[in-house]
Each structure stands twice: as C-alpha cells, then as structure tokens.
C-alpha positions in Angstrom: 0.0 0.0 0.0 1.4 3.4 -1.0 -0.1 6.8 -0.4 0.7 10.0 -2.2 0.5 13.5 -0.8 1.4 17.0 -1.9 3.1 18.9 1.0 3.1 22.7 1.0 4.8 23.3 4.4 6.3 21.5 7.4 7.1 23.1 10.8 8.5 21.8 14.1 8.3 23.0 17.7 10.2 21.7 20.7 10.5 22.7 24.3 13.5 24.9 25.3 15.0 22.0 27.3 14.8 19.6 24.4 17.9 17.5 24.7 18.3 16.3 21.1 19.7 19.7 19.9 21.4 18.0 17.0 18.0 17.0 15.6 16.2 20.2 16.5 17.9 22.7 14.2 14.7 23.4 12.3 12.5 23.6 15.5 10.8 26.7 16.8 11.3 27.1 20.6 9.4 30.3 21.3 5.6 30.6 21.3 3.9 33.0 18.9 0.5 33.7 20.3 -0.1 37.4 19.6 -3.3 36.5 17.6 -4.8 34.7 20.6 -6.7 36.8 23.2 -4.8 36.8 26.6 -7.7 35.2 28.5 -7.8 32.3 26.1 -4.0 32.1 25.9 -3.6 31.4 29.6 -5.9 28.3 29.4 -4.1 26.7 26.5 -2.0 23.5 26.9 1.5 23.2 25.4 0.2 21.2 22.4 -2.3 23.9 21.4 0.3 26.6 22.0 2.7 24.8 19.7 0.1 24.4 17.0 -1.0 28.0 17.0 2.7 29.1 16.9 3.5 27.0 13.9 0.3 28.0 12.1 1.1 31.7 12.4 3.1 31.5 9.1 0.7 29.3 7.1 -1.8 30.4 4.5 -4.7 28.1 3.6 -6.9 28.0 0.5 -9.8 26.5 2.3 -10.8 25.6 5.8 -8.6 22.5 6.1 -9.4 19.1 7.6 -7.5 18.9 10.9 -5.8 15.7 12.2 -4.1 15.5 15.6 -2.1 12.4 16.2 -0.2 11.5 19.4 0.8 8.4 21.3 1.3 10.1 24.7 -1.0 13.2 24.5 -0.3 15.9 27.2 1.1 13.6 29.9 2.2 16.5 32.0 -1.3 18.0 32.2 -2.8 14.6 32.9 -0.4 13.9 35.8 -1.1 17.4 37.2 -4.9 16.6 37.1 -4.3 13.3 38.9 -2.2 15.0 41.6 -5.0 17.6 42.1 -7.6 14.9 42.2 -5.6 13.0 44.9 -5.1 16.1 47.0 -8.4 17.9 46.6 -10.8 15.1 45.3 -12.0 17.5 42.5 -10.5 18.9 39.3 -11.4 21.9 37.2 -13.8 21.0 34.4 -12.0 23.4 32.1 -8.6 21.9 32.8 -10.0 18.4 32.3 -11.7 19.3 29.0 -8.4 20.9 27.7 -6.4 17.8 28.6 -8.2 15.3 26.3 -6.7 14.3 23.0 -9.1 16.2 20.8 -8.7 19.5 22.7 -6.0 20.8 20.3 -7.8 20.2 17.0 -11.1 21.5 18.5 -9.4 24.7 19.8 -7.9 25.3 16.4 -11.3 24.8 14.7 -13.0 27.2 17.1 -10.4 29.9 16.8 -10.3 29.7 13.0 -14.1 29.2 12.5 -13.4 26.0 10.8 -16.3 23.6 10.4 -14.4 20.9 8.5 -13.8 17.5 9.9 -11.4 17.1 12.8 -9.8 13.9 14.1 -7.8 12.9 17.1 -5.7 9.7 16.9 -3.8 7.8 19.6 -1.2 5.9 17.8 2.5 5.1 17.4 4.2 6.1 15.2 1.9 9.2 15.4 3.2 10.9 12.2 2.7 7.9 10.0 -0.8 7.1 11.3 -1.7 10.8 10.9 -0.9 10.5 7.2 -2.8 7.2 7.0 -5.9 9.1 8.2 -5.4 12.1 5.8 -7.3 12.4 2.5 -4.7 13.2 -0.2 -7.4 15.1 -2.2 -8.3 17.5 0.6 -6.3 20.4 2.1 -5.3 19.1 5.5 -3.5 20.3 8.6 -1.7 17.3 10.2 -0.3 17.6 13.7 1.9 15.0 15.4 2.7 15.7 19.1 4.6 13.8 21.8 5.8 14.5 25.3 8.7 12.8 27.1 9.1 12.5 30.8 12.5 12.6 32.4 14.1 13.2 35.8 14.4 16.9 35.2 10.7 17.3 34.2 9.4 16.8 30.7 10.1 17.8 27.1 7.7 18.1 24.1 7.9 18.0 20.4 5.4 18.8 17.6 5.6 18.4 13.8 2.9 20.2 11.8 2.3 19.4 8.1 0.3 21.4 5.6 -1.0 19.0 2.9 -2.3 20.6 -0.3 -2.4 18.5 -3.5 -3.2 21.6 -5.6 -0.3 23.8 -4.3 2.7 21.9 -2.9 6.5 22.2 -2.6 7.3 18.5 -2.4 5.5 15.2 -3.1 5.5 12.4 -0.5 5.0 8.7 -1.3 4.4 6.8 2.0 4.1 3.0 2.0 4.5 0.2 4.5 5.0 -3.5 4.7 4.8 -6.1 7.5 8.0 -7.5 9.0 8.7 -10.5 11.2 10.4 -8.4 13.9 8.8 -6.2 16.5 10.7 -2.9 16.7 10.4 0.0 19.1 9.3 3.3 17.6 11.9 6.0 17.2 9.8 8.8 18.7 12.2 11.4 17.2 11.7 10.1 13.7 9.4 13.1 12.8 12.4 15.3 13.0 14.1 13.3 10.3 11.1 14.0 8.1 11.4 17.8 8.9 15.1 17.8 8.1 14.6 16.0 4.7 11.7 18.3 3.8 13.8 21.4 4.2 16.8 19.9 2.3 17.3 20.7 -1.4 17.4 17.1 -2.5 15.0 14.1 -2.8 15.3 11.5 -0.1 14.3 7.9 0.6 14.4 6.2 4.0 12.7 3.5 6.2 11.3 3.8 9.7 10.6 0.6 11.7 7.9 0.6 14.4 6.0 -2.4 15.8 5.8 -5.0 13.1 5.7 -2.5 10.2 8.4 -1.0 8.0 7.4 2.4 6.8 8.9 3.5 3.5 9.3 7.2 2.8 10.0 8.8 -0.5 10.1 12.6 -0.5 10.9 14.4 -3.8 
C-alpha cells in the first residue's frame, strides 16, 4: 500500500529544554501567540500553543481538515490533574476538557471558525498514522505531538504538516510493509522528516515501528 501527498509546508516546535539539539535545528522554541486573546492564551496547553505558533506563518486556500495524532498526549497535564484529584478530590472541568486528545484540533477549529472534519488519533508512530488518516485530495492540517518525561521534568515535540495537492512544494510517497520483527518506535523520527523536507534534494528512507516497516520517498 502506498499513499501520495502534496506537501506545502512543514514546521516543528520543541521545548526549550529539548535534549536532542542536533536534531532540533529546524525547530521553533518560542511561542507565537499574539493573535490569541490573553484570557484564552492562559488556558491553552502546550500542544495547542505549539500548534498556534506553527500555524502563524501558514496560509490556507480553504478551511482544512484537521488531524491531531499523538501516542502520549499531554502527559504533564494529565499527571497534574491526577495529583490535584488526589489532594483535593476534585478537578477543574475546564482543565479536564483541555487535557483530552481532541482539545487541540477542537481549539484550532473554534479559533479559525473551521467547520471541516477534525480527528484525534492515539497511535505510534503518530506521524505515519496521521498520514494514513489524511485524505490526499483535501487540504489538510496534520499535527503530530509527543511528550517525554525525564528526571528533570518533561520535554515536548510537535511536527505540523500542511498538505495541499493543488499547491505543494514536495511530493511524499508513503508506504508500509509487514516485518517479522517487532521494533520499538523511534519517537524522534518526525524530526528526520522535517530535516529531509527542508533539504534541497530528494530522499528515501525507512522507519521501523512495531511489526511495520514504513517506506518514505520525498521528492
């Protein structure tokens, strides 16, 4: 099975304490939220802040379909809610509603008055399954987000892809095949995609996750 997409733009955002600096050359590390009212801005989680920051430089022909894909979701917010629940036996309904997986695409749709389809996917590898759920004929905003817990706290990473078959910079062919080995997902693989998209040459590579080998061809 091979899918074809036209890709107009790709952006990446990572936290300031992101340790993989060698992979994060193309990442934004400062939020750009001037277009969001201050009252709303304070309520946003890191995933939504990342998405709005990366969207600030994009121009869409239509109201695009929105796909949010993440294996972990906002772990940090969920742990904070659990801690509050343990200490106070109650949590804020607003904070709970903003912690769920579809909070980011819903917030984007509301802010941009977009009534197109939105999807939230829990999967690994999140970027590949985001593409699987995209429609190559529709203008689409694909968002892949992950958080990583460590002893010092947590880090986060987002890759945002603007798909547009009518107006694109590069074409992606993405296929997969089953393998006999069960492999761990390289959670930083989306940064390889970002790096290859911003290079001047075509690229082919493979990414193993679970019992699948994903075959990338970007030109």
